[in-house]
PDB file of C-alpha atoms in Angstrom:
ATOM      1  CA  UNK A  16       3.141   1.969  15.230  1.00  0.00           C
ATOM      2  CA  UNK A  17       7.172   1.897  14.978  1.00  0.00           C
ATOM      3  CA  UNK A  18       8.371  -1.313  12.648  1.00  0.00           C
ATOM      4  CA  UNK A  19      12.268  -1.876  12.827  1.00  0.00           C
ATOM      5  CA  UNK A  20      12.969  -4.839  10.341  1.00  0.00           C
ATOM      6  CA  UNK A  21      15.856  -5.167   7.746  1.00  0.00           C
ATOM      7  CA  UNK A  22      13.125  -5.068   5.205  1.00  0.00           C
ATOM      8  CA  UNK A  23      11.725  -1.557   6.368  1.00  0.00           C
ATOM      9  CA  UNK A  24      15.765  -0.247   6.309  1.00  0.00           C
ATOM     10  CA  UNK A  25      16.080  -1.317   2.571  1.00  0.00           C
ATOM     11  CA  UNK A  26      12.795   0.077   1.645  1.00  0.00           C
ATOM     12  CA  UNK A  27      13.307   3.530   3.556  1.00  0.00           C
ATOM     13  CA  UNK A  28      16.586   3.396   1.952  1.00  0.00           C
ATOM     14  CA  UNK A  29      15.079   3.107  -1.201  1.00  0.00           C
ATOM     15  CA  UNK A  30      12.632   5.707  -0.356  1.00  0.00           C
ATOM     16  CA  UNK A  31      15.254   8.214   0.481  1.00  0.00           C
ATOM     17  CA  UNK A  32      16.950   7.809  -2.913  1.00  0.00           C
ATOM     18  CA  UNK A  33      13.912   8.463  -4.538  1.00  0.00           C
ATOM     19  CA  UNK A  34      12.839  11.672  -2.685  1.00  0.00           C
ATOM     20  CA  UNK A  35      16.576  13.132  -3.222  1.00  0.00           C
ATOM     21  CA  UNK A  36      17.030  15.225  -6.373  1.00  0.00           C
ATOM     22  CA  UNK A  37      19.323  13.836  -9.008  1.00  0.00           C
ATOM     23  CA  UNK A  38      19.916  13.442 -12.492  1.00  0.00           C
ATOM     24  CA  UNK A  39      17.420  11.901 -14.616  1.00  0.00           C
ATOM     25  CA  UNK A  40      17.936   8.176 -15.181  1.00  0.00           C
ATOM     26  CA  UNK A  41      16.388   5.184 -17.097  1.00  0.00           C
ATOM     27  CA  UNK A  42      13.964   3.179 -15.422  1.00  0.00           C
ATOM     28  CA  UNK A  43      15.323   0.019 -13.690  1.00  0.00           C
ATOM     29  CA  UNK A  44      14.703  -3.188 -15.002  1.00  0.00           C
ATOM     30  CA  UNK A  45      11.321  -4.902 -13.858  1.00  0.00           C
ATOM     31  CA  UNK A  46      11.346  -7.476 -11.103  1.00  0.00           C
ATOM     32  CA  UNK A  47       9.198 -10.491 -10.375  1.00  0.00           C
ATOM     33  CA  UNK A  48       7.605  -8.734  -7.354  1.00  0.00           C
ATOM     34  CA  UNK A  49       6.671  -5.542  -9.175  1.00  0.00           C
ATOM     35  CA  UNK A  50       3.002  -6.845  -9.308  1.00  0.00           C
ATOM     36  CA  UNK A  51       2.907  -6.880  -5.405  1.00  0.00           C
ATOM     37  CA  UNK A  52       4.545  -3.315  -5.289  1.00  0.00           C
ATOM     38  CA  UNK A  53       2.349  -1.940  -8.013  1.00  0.00           C
ATOM     39  CA  UNK A  54      -0.905  -3.294  -6.796  1.00  0.00           C
ATOM     40  CA  UNK A  55       0.109  -2.010  -3.096  1.00  0.00           C
ATOM     41  CA  UNK A  56       0.724   1.551  -4.636  1.00  0.00           C
ATOM     42  CA  UNK A  57      -2.906   1.153  -6.449  1.00  0.00           C
ATOM     43  CA  UNK A  58      -4.649   0.350  -3.127  1.00  0.00           C
ATOM     44  CA  UNK A  59      -3.005   2.953  -1.448  1.00  0.00           C
ATOM     45  CA  UNK A  60      -4.195   5.450  -4.044  1.00  0.00           C
ATOM     46  CA  UNK A  61      -7.690   4.730  -3.101  1.00  0.00           C
ATOM     47  CA  UNK A  62      -7.093   6.416   0.552  1.00  0.00           C
ATOM     48  CA  UNK A  63      -7.287   9.817  -1.191  1.00  0.00           C
ATOM     49  CA  UNK A  64     -10.742   8.831  -2.180  1.00  0.00           C
ATOM     50  CA  UNK A  65     -11.561   7.291   0.993  1.00  0.00           C
ATOM     51  CA  UNK A  66     -10.351  10.276   2.887  1.00  0.00           C
ATOM     52  CA  UNK A  67     -12.257  12.580   0.402  1.00  0.00           C
ATOM     53  CA  UNK A  68     -15.421  10.630   1.203  1.00  0.00           C
ATOM     54  CA  UNK A  69     -15.190  10.653   4.881  1.00  0.00           C
ATOM     55  CA  UNK A  70     -13.901  14.300   5.134  1.00  0.00           C
ATOM     56  CA  UNK A  71     -16.415  16.619   7.022  1.00  0.00           C
ATOM     57  CA  UNK A  72     -18.760  13.721   8.090  1.00  0.00           C
ATOM     58  CA  UNK A  73     -18.903  11.286  11.299  1.00  0.00           C
ATOM     59  CA  UNK A  74     -17.268   8.587   9.660  1.00  0.00           C
ATOM     60  CA  UNK A  75     -13.973   7.910  11.461  1.00  0.00           C
ATOM     61  CA  UNK A  76     -10.690   7.072   9.516  1.00  0.00           C
ATOM     62  CA  UNK A  77     -10.505   3.734  11.904  1.00  0.00           C
ATOM     63  CA  UNK A  78     -13.490   1.228  10.813  1.00  0.00           C
ATOM     64  CA  UNK A  79     -12.550  -1.952  12.717  1.00  0.00           C
ATOM     65  CA  UNK A  80     -15.548  -3.764  11.302  1.00  0.00           C
ATOM     66  CA  UNK A  81     -14.782  -3.193   7.574  1.00  0.00           C
ATOM     67  CA  UNK A  82     -11.083  -3.972   8.404  1.00  0.00           C
ATOM     68  CA  UNK A  83     -12.145  -7.304   9.925  1.00  0.00           C
ATOM     69  CA  UNK A  84     -14.331  -8.158   6.783  1.00  0.00           C
ATOM     70  CA  UNK A  85     -11.258  -7.091   4.508  1.00  0.00           C
ATOM     71  CA  UNK A  86      -9.113  -9.274   6.524  1.00  0.00           C
ATOM     72  CA  UNK A  87     -11.437 -12.296   6.623  1.00  0.00           C
ATOM     73  CA  UNK A  88     -12.216 -12.038   2.678  1.00  0.00           C
ATOM     74  CA  UNK A  89      -8.422 -11.834   2.043  1.00  0.00           C
ATOM     75  CA  UNK A  90      -7.837 -15.195   4.102  1.00  0.00           C
ATOM     76  CA  UNK A  91     -10.255 -16.648   2.460  1.00  0.00           C
ATOM     77  CA  UNK A  92      -9.262 -16.144  -0.943  1.00  0.00           C
ATOM     78  CA  UNK A  93      -5.578 -16.886   0.129  1.00  0.00           C
ATOM     79  CA  UNK A  94      -6.958 -20.393   1.374  1.00  0.00           C
ATOM     80  CA  UNK A  95      -8.390 -20.655  -2.054  1.00  0.00           C
ATOM     81  CA  UNK A  96      -5.308 -19.504  -3.915  1.00  0.00           C
ATOM     82  CA  UNK A  97      -3.107 -22.029  -1.879  1.00  0.00           C
ATOM     83  CA  UNK A  98      -1.554 -19.012   0.012  1.00  0.00           C
ATOM     84  CA  UNK A  99      -0.804 -18.778   3.693  1.00  0.00           C
ATOM     85  CA  UNK A 100      -4.067 -17.006   5.237  1.00  0.00           C
ATOM     86  CA  UNK A 101      -2.106 -16.009   8.044  1.00  0.00           C
ATOM     87  CA  UNK A 102       0.762 -14.578   5.642  1.00  0.00           C
ATOM     88  CA  UNK A 103      -1.783 -12.728   3.606  1.00  0.00           C
ATOM     89  CA  UNK A 104      -3.785 -11.206   6.731  1.00  0.00           C
ATOM     90  CA  UNK A 105      -0.338  -9.976   7.945  1.00  0.00           C
ATOM     91  CA  UNK A 106       0.307  -8.278   4.593  1.00  0.00           C
ATOM     92  CA  UNK A 107      -3.233  -6.924   4.332  1.00  0.00           C
ATOM     93  CA  UNK A 108      -3.075  -5.580   7.947  1.00  0.00           C
ATOM     94  CA  UNK A 109       0.091  -3.436   6.694  1.00  0.00           C
ATOM     95  CA  UNK A 110      -2.052  -2.223   3.777  1.00  0.00           C
ATOM     96  CA  UNK A 111      -4.854  -0.961   6.053  1.00  0.00           C
ATOM     97  CA  UNK A 112      -2.387   0.541   8.291  1.00  0.00           C
ATOM     98  CA  UNK A 113      -0.619   2.236   5.271  1.00  0.00           C
ATOM     99  CA  UNK A 114      -4.037   3.504   3.901  1.00  0.00           C
ATOM    100  CA  UNK A 115      -4.916   5.057   7.163  1.00  0.00           C
ATOM    101  CA  UNK A 116      -1.686   6.791   7.323  1.00  0.00           C
ATOM    102  CA  UNK A 117      -2.384   8.640   3.948  1.00  0.00           C
ATOM    103  CA  UNK A 118      -5.811   9.277   5.251  1.00  0.00           C
ATOM    104  CA  UNK A 119      -4.499  10.893   8.696  1.00  0.00           C
ATOM    105  CA  UNK A 120      -1.727  12.856   6.288  1.00  0.00           C
ATOM    106  CA  UNK A 121      -4.495  14.492   3.784  1.00  0.00           C
ATOM    107  CA  UNK A 122      -6.797  15.251   7.172  1.00  0.00           C
ATOM    108  CA  UNK A 123      -3.644  17.117   8.616  1.00  0.00           C
ATOM    109  CA  UNK A 124      -3.057  18.809   5.163  1.00  0.00           C
ATOM    110  CA  UNK A 125      -6.681  19.770   4.547  1.00  0.00           C
ATOM    111  CA  UNK A 126      -7.131  21.303   8.195  1.00  0.00           C
ATOM    112  CA  UNK A 127      -3.853  23.439   7.603  1.00  0.00           C
ATOM    113  CA  UNK A 128      -4.863  24.173   3.934  1.00  0.00           C
ATOM    114  CA  UNK A 129      -8.534  24.170   3.798  1.00  0.00           C
ATOM    115  CA  UNK A 130      -8.358  25.250   0.359  1.00  0.00           C
ATOM    116  CA  UNK A 131      -7.018  21.928  -0.654  1.00  0.00           C
ATOM    117  CA  UNK A 132      -9.593  20.218   1.053  1.00  0.00           C
ATOM    118  CA  UNK A 133     -12.105  18.155  -1.358  1.00  0.00           C
ATOM    119  CA  UNK A 134     -15.256  19.949  -2.610  1.00  0.00           C
ATOM    120  CA  UNK A 135     -16.841  16.845  -3.624  1.00  0.00           C
ATOM    121  CA  UNK A 136     -17.532  13.338  -1.918  1.00  0.00           C
ATOM    122  CA  UNK A 137     -16.834  10.084  -3.784  1.00  0.00           C
ATOM    123  CA  UNK A 138     -19.415   7.145  -3.472  1.00  0.00           C
ATOM    124  CA  UNK A 139     -17.661   4.987  -0.762  1.00  0.00           C
ATOM    125  CA  UNK A 140     -19.458   2.052  -1.963  1.00  0.00           C
ATOM    126  CA  UNK A 141     -17.929   2.497  -5.293  1.00  0.00           C
ATOM    127  CA  UNK A 142     -14.597   3.085  -3.854  1.00  0.00           C
ATOM    128  CA  UNK A 143     -15.091  -0.005  -1.679  1.00  0.00           C
ATOM    129  CA  UNK A 144     -15.506  -2.115  -5.001  1.00  0.00           C
ATOM    130  CA  UNK A 145     -12.401  -0.813  -6.424  1.00  0.00           C
ATOM    131  CA  UNK A 146     -10.667  -1.878  -3.197  1.00  0.00           C
ATOM    132  CA  UNK A 147     -12.199  -5.104  -3.239  1.00  0.00           C
ATOM    133  CA  UNK A 148     -10.967  -6.131  -7.099  1.00  0.00           C
ATOM    134  CA  UNK A 149      -7.291  -4.528  -6.144  1.00  0.00           C
ATOM    135  CA  UNK A 150      -7.580  -6.832  -2.758  1.00  0.00           C
ATOM    136  CA  UNK A 151      -8.383  -9.932  -5.144  1.00  0.00           C
ATOM    137  CA  UNK A 152      -5.273  -9.178  -7.600  1.00  0.00           C
ATOM    138  CA  UNK A 153      -3.187  -8.476  -4.484  1.00  0.00           C
ATOM    139  CA  UNK A 154      -3.894 -12.031  -2.900  1.00  0.00           C
ATOM    140  CA  UNK A 155      -3.234 -13.604  -6.494  1.00  0.00           C
ATOM    141  CA  UNK A 156       0.040 -11.673  -6.730  1.00  0.00           C
ATOM    142  CA  UNK A 157       1.040 -12.670  -3.238  1.00  0.00           C
ATOM    143  CA  UNK A 158       0.066 -16.221  -3.883  1.00  0.00           C
ATOM    144  CA  UNK A 159       1.897 -16.160  -7.154  1.00  0.00           C
ATOM    145  CA  UNK A 160       5.131 -14.816  -5.635  1.00  0.00           C
ATOM    146  CA  UNK A 161       5.560 -17.022  -2.693  1.00  0.00           C
ATOM    147  CA  UNK A 162       8.530 -18.694  -3.802  1.00  0.00           C
ATOM    148  CA  UNK A 163       9.989 -15.199  -4.399  1.00  0.00           C
ATOM    149  CA  UNK A 164       8.900 -14.130  -1.201  1.00  0.00           C
ATOM    150  CA  UNK A 165      10.812 -16.946   0.806  1.00  0.00           C
ATOM    151  CA  UNK A 166      14.320 -16.053  -1.084  1.00  0.00           C
ATOM    152  CA  UNK A 167      16.958 -14.420   0.613  1.00  0.00           C
ATOM    153  CA  UNK A 168      17.048 -12.086  -2.191  1.00  0.00           C
ATOM    154  CA  UNK A 169      13.368 -10.987  -1.517  1.00  0.00           C
ATOM    155  CA  UNK A 170      14.286  -7.589   0.217  1.00  0.00           C
ATOM    156  CA  UNK A 171      16.135  -5.974  -2.475  1.00  0.00           C
ATOM    157  CA  UNK A 172      14.256  -7.489  -4.977  1.00  0.00           C
ATOM    158  CA  UNK A 173      11.016  -5.717  -3.457  1.00  0.00           C
ATOM    159  CA  UNK A 174      13.033  -2.334  -3.102  1.00  0.00           C
ATOM    160  CA  UNK A 175      13.555  -2.638  -6.780  1.00  0.00           C
ATOM    161  CA  UNK A 176       9.966  -3.195  -7.232  1.00  0.00           C
ATOM    162  CA  UNK A 177       9.308  -0.163  -5.152  1.00  0.00           C
ATOM    163  CA  UNK A 178      11.719   2.030  -7.034  1.00  0.00           C
ATOM    164  CA  UNK A 179      10.303   0.742 -10.291  1.00  0.00           C
ATOM    165  CA  UNK A 180       6.580   1.771  -9.098  1.00  0.00           C
ATOM    166  CA  UNK A 181       7.922   4.877  -7.803  1.00  0.00           C
ATOM    167  CA  UNK A 182       9.808   5.669 -11.089  1.00  0.00           C
ATOM    168  CA  UNK A 183       6.097   5.146 -12.839  1.00  0.00           C
ATOM    169  CA  UNK A 184       3.679   6.708 -10.418  1.00  0.00           C
ATOM    170  CA  UNK A 185       5.762   9.710  -9.125  1.00  0.00           C
ATOM    171  CA  UNK A 186       4.057   9.543  -5.709  1.00  0.00           C
ATOM    172  CA  UNK A 187       4.517  12.543  -3.100  1.00  0.00           C
ATOM    173  CA  UNK A 188       6.489  11.733   0.030  1.00  0.00           C
ATOM    174  CA  UNK A 189       3.217  11.090   2.126  1.00  0.00           C
ATOM    175  CA  UNK A 190       2.486   8.207  -0.360  1.00  0.00           C
ATOM    176  CA  UNK A 191       5.842   6.923  -0.645  1.00  0.00           C
ATOM    177  CA  UNK A 192       6.332   6.329   3.098  1.00  0.00           C
ATOM    178  CA  UNK A 193       2.886   4.602   2.975  1.00  0.00           C
ATOM    179  CA  UNK A 194       3.899   2.537   0.128  1.00  0.00           C
ATOM    180  CA  UNK A 195       6.988   1.275   2.335  1.00  0.00           C
ATOM    181  CA  UNK A 196       4.853   0.754   5.247  1.00  0.00           C
ATOM    182  CA  UNK A 197       2.454  -1.576   3.241  1.00  0.00           C
ATOM    183  CA  UNK A 198       4.786  -3.860   2.206  1.00  0.00           C
ATOM    184  CA  UNK A 199       6.609  -4.418   5.620  1.00  0.00           C
ATOM    185  CA  UNK A 200       5.276  -8.025   5.632  1.00  0.00           C
ATOM    186  CA  UNK A 201       5.895  -9.203   2.100  1.00  0.00           C
ATOM    187  CA  UNK A 202       9.259 -10.998   2.614  1.00  0.00           C
ATOM    188  CA  UNK A 203       9.346 -13.939   4.894  1.00  0.00           C
TER     189      UNK A 203
END
């Protein structure tokens, strides 16, 4: 799926800067959208565990029933938190698609380099509990940041938050691109 929005362009530019070699610099000043970006990165990190759990099994990467459960759950949580359930659904649809992008990328890597494939399988039930906890925290962060996400400065502030998270986590290109994808619907 191709997404072309000003935010995507801003985030891609931020990702390109992050991926380019350059002199070491101090971490940027924090933004109020950092919790959204950090939780998105944390949620995205679970894709590695999900992929490892499903690798070599009949479990497909796409799991429409599980995806619908997640979307229904976060919409209900959004309603309770005073956030727009449809907006939260859109953000989580992006989160899910980004997670699947990482899983597919890992499958390609493991197919090309079998020596890098996982040798143990995490318990998918335990991983999903972690994802559910992150989902709850992310719904709260989205609800708390609603005023920021409606401002005209949301996109550059979100891009700065992505830079901050990247500086702290040092994700590879697969995860950096997926992080950008996961945040496509955050700003209104």
